[in-house]
Amino acid sequence: MKHFLTLRDLTEKEILKLVNKGLRIKKHPGFYSKKLKNKTMLMFFEKPSLRTRVSFEVAMNQMGGSALYYDLLGSPLTKGKETIEDTARVISRYCDLLTARVYEHEELEKLANNSDIPVINALSNSNHPCQAIGDLMTIKEKFKKLKGLTLAYYGDGDGNVTHSLIHACSKVGINIYVFCPKQFMPKESFIKDSIKFAKENNSKIVIENKPRKIDADIVYTDTWMSYHINPREKNKRVKIFKPYQVNKNILGNALFMHCLPAQRGYEVTSDVMDSSKSIIFDQAENRLHSAKSIILWCLKN
Ligand code: CP
Ligand code: NVA
């Protein structure tokens, strides 16, 4: 049984396998249409979602299984009536797979440690590995390769998407530059791990506080106001992040990626979002194909 909680745990080979399978599934979806007959996935959500929720649910349906959305607000767990450990044990008796979007990453680990079924991280405050697999799939689809490319990320360095992206890039040999304010650097443990992975793969990981345009293949950004950030922080954060906004000048000839949802006019200008260089909707579509790949990997199918 394999859990899918963070890309730190996966080898380069496993990551590439997930990416390549996503690409195959996109080309031949019919081949996978009965793979998950009689399989049920529970979807545990503590935060909002459009892409992850819908793509996982559609992925299960299109492969012949079913998905059950469960809003954690209505759970005995959230009401303080049941422990997370007991919750995991009970779910394991009904379902084949659990996908969970929670605040604290440690909650996912508790779920995984007490569950007899695979647990997929649908986003925690610190990691978003499903997004990173979909992103690598999109990059491979556009450039026909991964190794040796350069990705420049601008904005919140201390985010789930950034953390998983630096894991992903450093494991597959993409050079990654993160331009972020010094108050919002990636967490030390992610930097340390990724430096090690990048060394093993002959790629670079560079973190700088002064935003500048570089000759990148891909420019990437994420919201400045992640789901877990208190809305009262908005004015303060906008002031700090403003110099990191992706605009036409920063983009240059690179392709533009964003995990979405985007706040137009904040982390990215509308003209970049809508430009011919923007691949954000292909990227969003690939969440579906890569979700299938991740589900099949967890169920060893
Ligand atoms: N990119 C992503 O995970 O989007 P959602 O929050 O809509 O699921
Ligand atoms: N960093 C963002 C990603 C959303 C998909 C957040 O956590 O809200």
PDB file of C-alpha atoms and ligand atoms in Angstrom:
ATOM      1  CA  MET A   1       0.000   0.000   0.000  1.00  0.00           C
ATOM      2  CA  LYS A   2       1.358   3.421  -0.925  1.00  0.00           C
ATOM      3  CA  HIS A   3       0.357   6.760   0.562  1.00  0.00           C
ATOM      4  CA  PHE A   4       0.876   9.929  -1.452  1.00  0.00           C
ATOM      5  CA  LEU A   5       1.598  12.678   1.063  1.00  0.00           C
ATOM      6  CA  THR A   6       4.699  14.510  -0.149  1.00  0.00           C
ATOM      7  CA  LEU A   7       7.062  14.209  -3.105  1.00  0.00           C
ATOM      8  CA  ARG A   8       9.952  14.045  -0.678  1.00  0.00           C
ATOM      9  CA  ASP A   9       9.094  10.359  -0.229  1.00  0.00           C
ATOM     10  CA  LEU A  10       9.155   9.502  -3.945  1.00  0.00           C
ATOM     11  CA  THR A  11      12.134   8.614  -6.076  1.00  0.00           C
ATOM     12  CA  GLU A  12      12.821  10.309  -9.396  1.00  0.00           C
ATOM     13  CA  LYS A  13      11.786   7.079 -11.105  1.00  0.00           C
ATOM     14  CA  GLU A  14       8.442   6.987  -9.299  1.00  0.00           C
ATOM     15  CA  ILE A  15       7.754  10.632 -10.112  1.00  0.00           C
ATOM     16  CA  LEU A  16       8.534  10.092 -13.799  1.00  0.00           C
ATOM     17  CA  LYS A  17       6.335   7.006 -13.827  1.00  0.00           C
ATOM     18  CA  LEU A  18       3.404   9.039 -12.486  1.00  0.00           C
ATOM     19  CA  VAL A  19       4.010  11.807 -15.034  1.00  0.00           C
ATOM     20  CA  ASN A  20       4.341   9.469 -18.002  1.00  0.00           C
ATOM     21  CA  LYS A  21       1.283   7.485 -17.001  1.00  0.00           C
ATOM     22  CA  GLY A  22      -0.712  10.725 -16.783  1.00  0.00           C
ATOM     23  CA  LEU A  23       0.329  11.493 -20.361  1.00  0.00           C
ATOM     24  CA  ARG A  24      -0.677   7.994 -21.510  1.00  0.00           C
ATOM     25  CA  ILE A  25      -4.034   8.219 -19.752  1.00  0.00           C
ATOM     26  CA  LYS A  26      -4.692  11.550 -21.457  1.00  0.00           C
ATOM     27  CA  LYS A  27      -4.104   9.912 -24.864  1.00  0.00           C
ATOM     28  CA  HIS A  28      -6.060   6.695 -24.190  1.00  0.00           C
ATOM     29  CA  PRO A  29      -8.641   7.405 -21.462  1.00  0.00           C
ATOM     30  CA  GLY A  30     -10.883   4.548 -22.662  1.00  0.00           C
ATOM     31  CA  PHE A  31      -8.264   1.963 -21.782  1.00  0.00           C
ATOM     32  CA  TYR A  32      -8.655   2.843 -18.088  1.00  0.00           C
ATOM     33  CA  SER A  33     -12.455   3.060 -18.007  1.00  0.00           C
ATOM     34  CA  LYS A  34     -13.054  -0.116 -15.999  1.00  0.00           C
ATOM     35  CA  LYS A  35      -9.898  -0.154 -13.868  1.00  0.00           C
ATOM     36  CA  LEU A  36     -11.657   0.959 -10.688  1.00  0.00           C
ATOM     37  CA  LYS A  37     -14.857  -1.069 -10.822  1.00  0.00           C
ATOM     38  CA  ASN A  38     -16.295  -1.399  -7.286  1.00  0.00           C
ATOM     39  CA  LYS A  39     -13.655   0.933  -5.829  1.00  0.00           C
ATOM     40  CA  THR A  40     -14.752   3.833  -3.638  1.00  0.00           C
ATOM     41  CA  MET A  41     -12.751   6.886  -2.722  1.00  0.00           C
ATOM     42  CA  LEU A  42     -13.677   9.097   0.223  1.00  0.00           C
ATOM     43  CA  MET A  43     -12.836  12.773  -0.223  1.00  0.00           C
ATOM     44  CA  PHE A  44     -12.248  14.517   3.083  1.00  0.00           C
ATOM     45  CA  PHE A  45     -12.208  18.312   2.652  1.00  0.00           C
ATOM     46  CA  GLU A  46     -11.482  20.959   5.257  1.00  0.00           C
ATOM     47  CA  LYS A  47     -10.815  23.785   2.762  1.00  0.00           C
ATOM     48  CA  PRO A  48     -12.450  25.005  -0.474  1.00  0.00           C
ATOM     49  CA  SER A  49     -11.542  23.441  -3.828  1.00  0.00           C
ATOM     50  CA  LEU A  50     -12.610  23.503  -7.462  1.00  0.00           C
ATOM     51  CA  ARG A  51      -9.904  21.666  -9.433  1.00  0.00           C
ATOM     52  CA  THR A  52      -8.855  19.029  -6.912  1.00  0.00           C
ATOM     53  CA  ARG A  53     -12.348  18.136  -5.806  1.00  0.00           C
ATOM     54  CA  VAL A  54     -13.861  17.973  -9.282  1.00  0.00           C
ATOM     55  CA  SER A  55     -10.907  16.313 -11.025  1.00  0.00           C
ATOM     56  CA  PHE A  56     -10.625  13.541  -8.413  1.00  0.00           C
ATOM     57  CA  GLU A  57     -14.347  12.895  -8.470  1.00  0.00           C
ATOM     58  CA  VAL A  58     -14.448  12.799 -12.276  1.00  0.00           C
ATOM     59  CA  ALA A  59     -11.295  10.649 -12.325  1.00  0.00           C
ATOM     60  CA  MET A  60     -12.942   8.000 -10.139  1.00  0.00           C
ATOM     61  CA  ASN A  61     -16.153   8.057 -12.174  1.00  0.00           C
ATOM     62  CA  GLN A  62     -14.353   7.849 -15.517  1.00  0.00           C
ATOM     63  CA  MET A  63     -12.409   4.807 -14.323  1.00  0.00           C
ATOM     64  CA  GLY A  64     -15.562   2.985 -13.241  1.00  0.00           C
ATOM     65  CA  GLY A  65     -15.324   3.686  -9.500  1.00  0.00           C
ATOM     66  CA  SER A  66     -17.109   6.174  -7.287  1.00  0.00           C
ATOM     67  CA  ALA A  67     -16.154   9.094  -5.077  1.00  0.00           C
ATOM     68  CA  LEU A  68     -17.839  10.382  -1.959  1.00  0.00           C
ATOM     69  CA  TYR A  69     -17.305  14.009  -0.952  1.00  0.00           C
ATOM     70  CA  TYR A  70     -17.236  14.549   2.814  1.00  0.00           C
ATOM     71  CA  ASP A  71     -17.122  18.065   4.248  1.00  0.00           C
ATOM     72  CA  LEU A  72     -15.100  17.852   7.432  1.00  0.00           C
ATOM     73  CA  LEU A  73     -17.208  20.611   8.989  1.00  0.00           C
ATOM     74  CA  GLY A  74     -19.980  18.081   9.503  1.00  0.00           C
ATOM     75  CA  SER A  75     -17.749  15.363  10.961  1.00  0.00           C
ATOM     76  CA  PRO A  76     -17.551  14.111  14.553  1.00  0.00           C
ATOM     77  CA  LEU A  77     -13.807  14.779  14.177  1.00  0.00           C
ATOM     78  CA  THR A  78     -14.231  18.519  13.688  1.00  0.00           C
ATOM     79  CA  LYS A  79     -16.871  18.675  16.416  1.00  0.00           C
ATOM     80  CA  GLY A  80     -14.303  17.186  18.805  1.00  0.00           C
ATOM     81  CA  LYS A  81     -16.346  13.997  19.234  1.00  0.00           C
ATOM     82  CA  GLU A  82     -13.912  11.531  17.696  1.00  0.00           C
ATOM     83  CA  THR A  83     -10.155  11.225  17.295  1.00  0.00           C
ATOM     84  CA  ILE A  84      -8.428  11.367  13.937  1.00  0.00           C
ATOM     85  CA  GLU A  85      -6.990   7.903  14.601  1.00  0.00           C
ATOM     86  CA  ASP A  86     -10.444   6.340  15.102  1.00  0.00           C
ATOM     87  CA  THR A  87     -11.780   8.243  12.099  1.00  0.00           C
ATOM     88  CA  ALA A  88      -9.056   6.710   9.914  1.00  0.00           C
ATOM     89  CA  ARG A  89      -9.776   3.201  11.195  1.00  0.00           C
ATOM     90  CA  VAL A  90     -13.495   3.525  10.453  1.00  0.00           C
ATOM     91  CA  ILE A  91     -12.990   4.900   6.937  1.00  0.00           C
ATOM     92  CA  SER A  92     -10.699   1.977   6.149  1.00  0.00           C
ATOM     93  CA  ARG A  93     -13.630  -0.389   6.719  1.00  0.00           C
ATOM     94  CA  TYR A  94     -15.818   1.314   4.073  1.00  0.00           C
ATOM     95  CA  CYS A  95     -13.565   2.673   1.345  1.00  0.00           C
ATOM     96  CA  ASP A  96     -10.589   1.720  -0.810  1.00  0.00           C
ATOM     97  CA  LEU A  97      -8.855   5.084  -0.873  1.00  0.00           C
ATOM     98  CA  LEU A  98      -8.902   8.362   1.054  1.00  0.00           C
ATOM     99  CA  THR A  99      -8.137  11.776  -0.392  1.00  0.00           C
ATOM    100  CA  ALA A 100      -7.833  14.540   2.171  1.00  0.00           C
ATOM    101  CA  ARG A 101      -7.410  18.322   2.034  1.00  0.00           C
ATOM    102  CA  VAL A 102      -6.560  19.575   5.497  1.00  0.00           C
ATOM    103  CA  TYR A 103      -4.788  22.438   7.212  1.00  0.00           C
ATOM    104  CA  GLU A 104      -2.039  20.710   9.165  1.00  0.00           C
ATOM    105  CA  HIS A 105       0.181  18.260   7.322  1.00  0.00           C
ATOM    106  CA  GLU A 106       0.584  16.255  10.557  1.00  0.00           C
ATOM    107  CA  GLU A 107      -3.131  15.419  10.370  1.00  0.00           C
ATOM    108  CA  LEU A 108      -2.498  13.647   7.074  1.00  0.00           C
ATOM    109  CA  GLU A 109       0.317  11.699   8.638  1.00  0.00           C
ATOM    110  CA  LYS A 110      -1.984  10.644  11.477  1.00  0.00           C
ATOM    111  CA  LEU A 111      -4.617   9.574   8.960  1.00  0.00           C
ATOM    112  CA  ALA A 112      -2.053   7.586   7.004  1.00  0.00           C
ATOM    113  CA  ASN A 113      -0.518   5.989  10.109  1.00  0.00           C
ATOM    114  CA  ASN A 114      -3.883   4.698  11.257  1.00  0.00           C
ATOM    115  CA  SER A 115      -5.438   3.753   7.981  1.00  0.00           C
ATOM    116  CA  ASP A 116      -5.464   0.430   6.146  1.00  0.00           C
ATOM    117  CA  ILE A 117      -6.096   2.197   2.842  1.00  0.00           C
ATOM    118  CA  PRO A 118      -3.880   4.612   0.866  1.00  0.00           C
ATOM    119  CA  VAL A 119      -4.148   8.306   1.747  1.00  0.00           C
ATOM    120  CA  ILE A 120      -3.644  11.009  -0.885  1.00  0.00           C
ATOM    121  CA  ASN A 121      -2.707  14.560   0.099  1.00  0.00           C
ATOM    122  CA  ALA A 122      -5.165  16.814  -1.715  1.00  0.00           C
ATOM    123  CA  LEU A 123      -3.295  19.832  -0.246  1.00  0.00           C
ATOM    124  CA  SER A 124      -2.088  20.654   3.216  1.00  0.00           C
ATOM    125  CA  ASN A 125      -0.684  23.970   4.452  1.00  0.00           C
ATOM    126  CA  SER A 126       2.812  22.814   3.547  1.00  0.00           C
ATOM    127  CA  ASN A 127       2.531  20.438   0.545  1.00  0.00           C
ATOM    128  CA  HIS A 128       0.537  20.084  -2.670  1.00  0.00           C
ATOM    129  CA  PRO A 129       2.083  17.033  -4.372  1.00  0.00           C
ATOM    130  CA  CYS A 130      -0.901  16.343  -6.676  1.00  0.00           C
ATOM    131  CA  GLN A 131      -0.448  19.798  -8.161  1.00  0.00           C
ATOM    132  CA  ALA A 132       3.261  19.221  -8.723  1.00  0.00           C
ATOM    133  CA  ILE A 133       2.681  15.945 -10.586  1.00  0.00           C
ATOM    134  CA  GLY A 134       0.113  17.658 -12.829  1.00  0.00           C
ATOM    135  CA  ASP A 135       2.601  20.499 -13.353  1.00  0.00           C
ATOM    136  CA  LEU A 136       5.442  18.182 -14.378  1.00  0.00           C
ATOM    137  CA  MET A 137       3.045  16.442 -16.749  1.00  0.00           C
ATOM    138  CA  THR A 138       2.151  19.798 -18.320  1.00  0.00           C
ATOM    139  CA  ILE A 139       5.815  20.793 -18.626  1.00  0.00           C
ATOM    140  CA  LYS A 140       6.710  17.462 -20.240  1.00  0.00           C
ATOM    141  CA  GLU A 141       3.759  17.779 -22.617  1.00  0.00           C
ATOM    142  CA  LYS A 142       4.885  21.246 -23.747  1.00  0.00           C
ATOM    143  CA  PHE A 143       8.672  20.781 -23.860  1.00  0.00           C
ATOM    144  CA  LYS A 144       8.884  16.994 -24.484  1.00  0.00           C
ATOM    145  CA  LYS A 145      11.476  16.828 -21.705  1.00  0.00           C
ATOM    146  CA  LEU A 146      12.068  17.866 -18.105  1.00  0.00           C
ATOM    147  CA  LYS A 147      15.809  17.700 -17.439  1.00  0.00           C
ATOM    148  CA  GLY A 148      17.729  20.890 -18.057  1.00  0.00           C
ATOM    149  CA  LEU A 149      14.714  23.220 -18.185  1.00  0.00           C
ATOM    150  CA  THR A 150      14.573  26.317 -15.983  1.00  0.00           C
ATOM    151  CA  LEU A 151      11.550  27.393 -13.955  1.00  0.00           C
ATOM    152  CA  ALA A 152      11.306  30.769 -12.235  1.00  0.00           C
ATOM    153  CA  TYR A 153       8.818  31.099  -9.396  1.00  0.00           C
ATOM    154  CA  TYR A 154       7.770  34.547  -8.107  1.00  0.00           C
ATOM    155  CA  GLY A 155       5.820  35.255  -4.913  1.00  0.00           C
ATOM    156  CA  ASP A 156       5.061  33.304  -1.759  1.00  0.00           C
ATOM    157  CA  GLY A 157       8.019  31.027  -1.121  1.00  0.00           C
ATOM    158  CA  ASP A 158       6.495  29.597   2.041  1.00  0.00           C
ATOM    159  CA  GLY A 159       3.579  27.928   0.303  1.00  0.00           C
ATOM    160  CA  ASN A 160       2.376  24.395  -0.314  1.00  0.00           C
ATOM    161  CA  VAL A 161       2.654  24.776  -4.095  1.00  0.00           C
ATOM    162  CA  THR A 162       6.182  26.210  -3.871  1.00  0.00           C
ATOM    163  CA  HIS A 163       7.336  23.480  -1.512  1.00  0.00           C
ATOM    164  CA  SER A 164       6.056  20.664  -3.716  1.00  0.00           C
ATOM    165  CA  LEU A 165       7.382  22.381  -6.809  1.00  0.00           C
ATOM    166  CA  ILE A 166      10.914  22.605  -5.394  1.00  0.00           C
ATOM    167  CA  HIS A 167      10.736  18.941  -4.429  1.00  0.00           C
ATOM    168  CA  ALA A 168       9.484  18.047  -7.914  1.00  0.00           C
ATOM    169  CA  CYS A 169      11.955  20.166  -9.892  1.00  0.00           C
ATOM    170  CA  SER A 170      14.977  19.152  -7.859  1.00  0.00           C
ATOM    171  CA  LYS A 171      14.079  15.462  -8.173  1.00  0.00           C
ATOM    172  CA  VAL A 172      13.660  15.484 -11.956  1.00  0.00           C
ATOM    173  CA  GLY A 173      16.504  17.839 -12.845  1.00  0.00           C
ATOM    174  CA  ILE A 174      14.656  21.098 -13.569  1.00  0.00           C
ATOM    175  CA  ASN A 175      16.577  24.205 -12.442  1.00  0.00           C
ATOM    176  CA  ILE A 176      14.359  26.200 -10.109  1.00  0.00           C
ATOM    177  CA  TYR A 177      14.721  29.840  -9.074  1.00  0.00           C
ATOM    178  CA  VAL A 178      12.447  31.086  -6.293  1.00  0.00           C
ATOM    179  CA  PHE A 179      12.100  34.855  -5.976  1.00  0.00           C
ATOM    180  CA  CYS A 180      10.336  35.616  -2.698  1.00  0.00           C
ATOM    181  CA  PRO A 181      10.393  38.132   0.167  1.00  0.00           C
ATOM    182  CA  LYS A 182      12.737  37.225   2.988  1.00  0.00           C
ATOM    183  CA  GLN A 183       9.760  36.910   5.364  1.00  0.00           C
ATOM    184  CA  PHE A 184       8.242  34.269   3.071  1.00  0.00           C
ATOM    185  CA  MET A 185      11.077  31.913   2.203  1.00  0.00           C
ATOM    186  CA  PRO A 186      10.456  28.192   1.674  1.00  0.00           C
ATOM    187  CA  LYS A 187      10.761  26.276   4.943  1.00  0.00           C
ATOM    188  CA  GLU A 188      14.337  25.356   5.815  1.00  0.00           C
ATOM    189  CA  SER A 189      13.707  21.594   5.653  1.00  0.00           C
ATOM    190  CA  PHE A 190      12.362  21.854   2.078  1.00  0.00           C
ATOM    191  CA  ILE A 191      15.367  23.921   1.005  1.00  0.00           C
ATOM    192  CA  LYS A 192      17.798  21.486   2.608  1.00  0.00           C
ATOM    193  CA  ASP A 193      16.196  18.425   1.034  1.00  0.00           C
ATOM    194  CA  SER A 194      15.904  20.023  -2.372  1.00  0.00           C
ATOM    195  CA  ILE A 195      19.537  21.178  -2.425  1.00  0.00           C
ATOM    196  CA  LYS A 196      20.471  17.540  -1.864  1.00  0.00           C
ATOM    197  CA  PHE A 197      18.097  16.261  -4.576  1.00  0.00           C
ATOM    198  CA  ALA A 198      19.268  18.945  -7.032  1.00  0.00           C
ATOM    199  CA  LYS A 199      22.897  17.984  -6.446  1.00  0.00           C
ATOM    200  CA  GLU A 200      22.084  14.361  -7.227  1.00  0.00           C
ATOM    201  CA  ASN A 201      20.401  15.437 -10.459  1.00  0.00           C
ATOM    202  CA  ASN A 202      22.859  18.086 -11.628  1.00  0.00           C
ATOM    203  CA  SER A 203      20.303  20.845 -11.414  1.00  0.00           C
ATOM    204  CA  LYS A 204      20.153  24.156  -9.580  1.00  0.00           C
ATOM    205  CA  ILE A 205      17.970  25.492  -6.817  1.00  0.00           C
ATOM    206  CA  VAL A 206      18.394  29.222  -6.265  1.00  0.00           C
ATOM    207  CA  ILE A 207      16.460  31.340  -3.778  1.00  0.00           C
ATOM    208  CA  GLU A 208      16.694  35.107  -4.028  1.00  0.00           C
ATOM    209  CA  ASN A 209      14.830  37.934  -2.340  1.00  0.00           C
ATOM    210  CA  LYS A 210      15.187  40.554  -5.047  1.00  0.00           C
ATOM    211  CA  PRO A 211      12.865  39.789  -7.971  1.00  0.00           C
ATOM    212  CA  ARG A 212      14.535  39.905 -11.384  1.00  0.00           C
ATOM    213  CA  LYS A 213      13.823  38.624 -14.849  1.00  0.00           C
ATOM    214  CA  ILE A 214      15.821  35.575 -15.855  1.00  0.00           C
ATOM    215  CA  ASP A 215      16.001  33.553 -19.022  1.00  0.00           C
ATOM    216  CA  ALA A 216      13.495  30.923 -17.891  1.00  0.00           C
ATOM    217  CA  ASP A 217      11.476  28.362 -19.841  1.00  0.00           C
ATOM    218  CA  ILE A 218       8.608  28.625 -17.380  1.00  0.00           C
ATOM    219  CA  VAL A 219       7.430  31.410 -15.097  1.00  0.00           C
ATOM    220  CA  TYR A 220       5.203  30.251 -12.245  1.00  0.00           C
ATOM    221  CA  THR A 221       3.277  31.985  -9.486  1.00  0.00           C
ATOM    222  CA  ASP A 222       0.622  31.206  -6.870  1.00  0.00           C
ATOM    223  CA  THR A 223      -1.843  33.291  -4.874  1.00  0.00           C
ATOM    224  CA  TRP A 224      -0.538  35.582  -2.139  1.00  0.00           C
ATOM    225  CA  MET A 225      -3.579  34.652  -0.042  1.00  0.00           C
ATOM    226  CA  SER A 226      -3.605  30.877   0.360  1.00  0.00           C
ATOM    227  CA  TYR A 227      -6.720  29.272   1.837  1.00  0.00           C
ATOM    228  CA  HIS A 228      -5.131  29.026   5.271  1.00  0.00           C
ATOM    229  CA  ILE A 229      -4.086  32.696   5.468  1.00  0.00           C
ATOM    230  CA  ASN A 230      -6.225  34.980   7.627  1.00  0.00           C
ATOM    231  CA  PRO A 231      -8.038  37.498   5.328  1.00  0.00           C
ATOM    232  CA  ARG A 232      -7.040  40.262   7.745  1.00  0.00           C
ATOM    233  CA  GLU A 233      -3.449  39.778   6.559  1.00  0.00           C
ATOM    234  CA  LYS A 234      -4.363  40.789   3.005  1.00  0.00           C
ATOM    235  CA  ASN A 235      -3.271  44.464   2.980  1.00  0.00           C
ATOM    236  CA  LYS A 236       0.016  43.712   4.677  1.00  0.00           C
ATOM    237  CA  ARG A 237       0.782  40.827   2.337  1.00  0.00           C
ATOM    238  CA  VAL A 238      -0.166  42.680  -0.840  1.00  0.00           C
ATOM    239  CA  LYS A 239       2.309  45.422   0.067  1.00  0.00           C
ATOM    240  CA  ILE A 240       5.110  42.903   0.646  1.00  0.00           C
ATOM    241  CA  PHE A 241       4.394  40.756  -2.437  1.00  0.00           C
ATOM    242  CA  LYS A 242       3.650  43.569  -4.933  1.00  0.00           C
ATOM    243  CA  PRO A 243       7.225  43.654  -6.376  1.00  0.00           C
ATOM    244  CA  TYR A 244       6.919  39.916  -7.171  1.00  0.00           C
ATOM    245  CA  GLN A 245       3.872  40.269  -9.423  1.00  0.00           C
ATOM    246  CA  VAL A 246       4.230  38.420 -12.726  1.00  0.00           C
ATOM    247  CA  ASN A 247       3.725  40.860 -15.603  1.00  0.00           C
ATOM    248  CA  LYS A 248       4.632  40.831 -19.310  1.00  0.00           C
ATOM    249  CA  ASN A 249       8.099  42.140 -18.585  1.00  0.00           C
ATOM    250  CA  ILE A 250       8.984  39.383 -16.078  1.00  0.00           C
ATOM    251  CA  LEU A 251       7.420  36.757 -18.352  1.00  0.00           C
ATOM    252  CA  GLY A 252       9.507  37.544 -21.445  1.00  0.00           C
ATOM    253  CA  ASN A 253       9.433  34.510 -23.740  1.00  0.00           C
ATOM    254  CA  ALA A 254       8.660  31.976 -21.021  1.00  0.00           C
ATOM    255  CA  LEU A 255       5.455  29.960 -20.719  1.00  0.00           C
ATOM    256  CA  PHE A 256       3.239  31.011 -17.827  1.00  0.00           C
ATOM    257  CA  MET A 257       1.940  28.558 -15.226  1.00  0.00           C
ATOM    258  CA  HIS A 258      -0.292  29.020 -12.193  1.00  0.00           C
ATOM    259  CA  CYS A 259      -1.907  26.299 -10.078  1.00  0.00           C
ATOM    260  CA  LEU A 260      -5.104  28.416  -9.837  1.00  0.00           C
ATOM    261  CA  PRO A 261      -7.232  29.847  -8.314  1.00  0.00           C
ATOM    262  CA  ALA A 262      -5.614  33.153  -9.360  1.00  0.00           C
ATOM    263  CA  GLN A 263      -6.320  36.638  -8.122  1.00  0.00           C
ATOM    264  CA  ARG A 264      -5.986  38.657 -11.290  1.00  0.00           C
ATOM    265  CA  GLY A 265      -4.206  41.947 -10.730  1.00  0.00           C
ATOM    266  CA  TYR A 266      -2.392  40.658  -7.653  1.00  0.00           C
ATOM    267  CA  GLU A 267       0.164  37.859  -8.172  1.00  0.00           C
ATOM    268  CA  VAL A 268      -0.314  38.071 -11.955  1.00  0.00           C
ATOM    269  CA  THR A 269      -1.655  40.617 -14.395  1.00  0.00           C
ATOM    270  CA  SER A 270      -4.683  39.733 -16.519  1.00  0.00           C
ATOM    271  CA  ASP A 271      -2.756  40.240 -19.765  1.00  0.00           C
ATOM    272  CA  VAL A 272      -0.312  37.482 -18.732  1.00  0.00           C
ATOM    273  CA  MET A 273      -3.153  35.150 -17.666  1.00  0.00           C
ATOM    274  CA  ASP A 274      -4.820  35.599 -21.052  1.00  0.00           C
ATOM    275  CA  SER A 275      -1.696  35.726 -23.237  1.00  0.00           C
ATOM    276  CA  SER A 276      -0.689  33.093 -25.780  1.00  0.00           C
ATOM    277  CA  LYS A 277       2.167  32.153 -23.412  1.00  0.00           C
ATOM    278  CA  SER A 278      -0.253  31.124 -20.693  1.00  0.00           C
ATOM    279  CA  ILE A 279      -0.808  27.379 -20.331  1.00  0.00           C
ATOM    280  CA  ILE A 280      -2.893  27.588 -17.161  1.00  0.00           C
ATOM    281  CA  PHE A 281      -5.976  25.825 -18.522  1.00  0.00           C
ATOM    282  CA  ASP A 282      -3.994  22.921 -19.990  1.00  0.00           C
ATOM    283  CA  GLN A 283      -2.334  22.780 -16.590  1.00  0.00           C
ATOM    284  CA  ALA A 284      -5.747  22.679 -14.891  1.00  0.00           C
ATOM    285  CA  GLU A 285      -6.955  19.983 -17.310  1.00  0.00           C
ATOM    286  CA  ASN A 286      -3.923  17.858 -16.544  1.00  0.00           C
ATOM    287  CA  ARG A 287      -5.002  17.683 -12.913  1.00  0.00           C
ATOM    288  CA  LEU A 288      -7.630  15.205 -14.126  1.00  0.00           C
ATOM    289  CA  HIS A 289      -5.257  12.907 -16.017  1.00  0.00           C
ATOM    290  CA  SER A 290      -2.609  13.075 -13.311  1.00  0.00           C
ATOM    291  CA  ALA A 291      -5.236  12.429 -10.612  1.00  0.00           C
ATOM    292  CA  LYS A 292      -6.022   9.167 -12.387  1.00  0.00           C
ATOM    293  CA  SER A 293      -2.349   8.307 -12.509  1.00  0.00           C
ATOM    294  CA  ILE A 294      -1.943   9.003  -8.767  1.00  0.00           C
ATOM    295  CA  ILE A 295      -5.048   6.972  -7.843  1.00  0.00           C
ATOM    296  CA  LEU A 296      -3.866   3.984  -9.907  1.00  0.00           C
ATOM    297  CA  TRP A 297      -0.375   4.224  -8.413  1.00  0.00           C
ATOM    298  CA  CYS A 298      -1.785   4.187  -4.864  1.00  0.00           C
ATOM    299  CA  LEU A 299      -3.969   1.180  -5.684  1.00  0.00           C
ATOM    300  CA  LYS A 300      -1.094  -0.507  -7.551  1.00  0.00           C
ATOM    301  CA  ASN A 301      -3.144  -0.729 -10.696  1.00  0.00           C
TER     302      ASN A 301
HETATM  303  N1   CP B   1      -4.962  24.049  -7.878  1.00  0.00           N
HETATM  304  C1   CP B   1      -5.844  23.565  -6.971  1.00  0.00           C
HETATM  305  O1   CP B   1      -5.549  22.674  -6.169  1.00  0.00           O
HETATM  306  O2   CP B   1      -7.060  24.164  -7.057  1.00  0.00           O
HETATM  307  P1   CP B   1      -8.283  23.936  -6.071  1.00  0.00           P
HETATM  308  O3   CP B   1      -7.985  24.636  -4.789  1.00  0.00           O
HETATM  309  O4   CP B   1      -9.456  24.568  -6.785  1.00  0.00           O
HETATM  310  O5   CP B   1      -8.491  22.478  -5.873  1.00  0.00           O
HETATM  311  N1  NVA B   2      -1.294  27.981  -2.149  1.00  0.00           N
HETATM  312  C1  NVA B   2      -2.677  27.871  -2.508  1.00  0.00           C
HETATM  313  C2  NVA B   2      -2.889  26.781  -3.477  1.00  0.00           C
HETATM  314  C3  NVA B   2      -4.299  26.574  -3.922  1.00  0.00           C
HETATM  315  C4  NVA B   2      -4.456  25.453  -4.869  1.00  0.00           C
HETATM  316  C5  NVA B   2      -3.497  27.643  -1.261  1.00  0.00           C
HETATM  317  O1  NVA B   2      -3.060  26.910  -0.363  1.00  0.00           O
HETATM  318  O2  NVA B   2      -4.591  28.189  -1.178  1.00  0.00           O
END
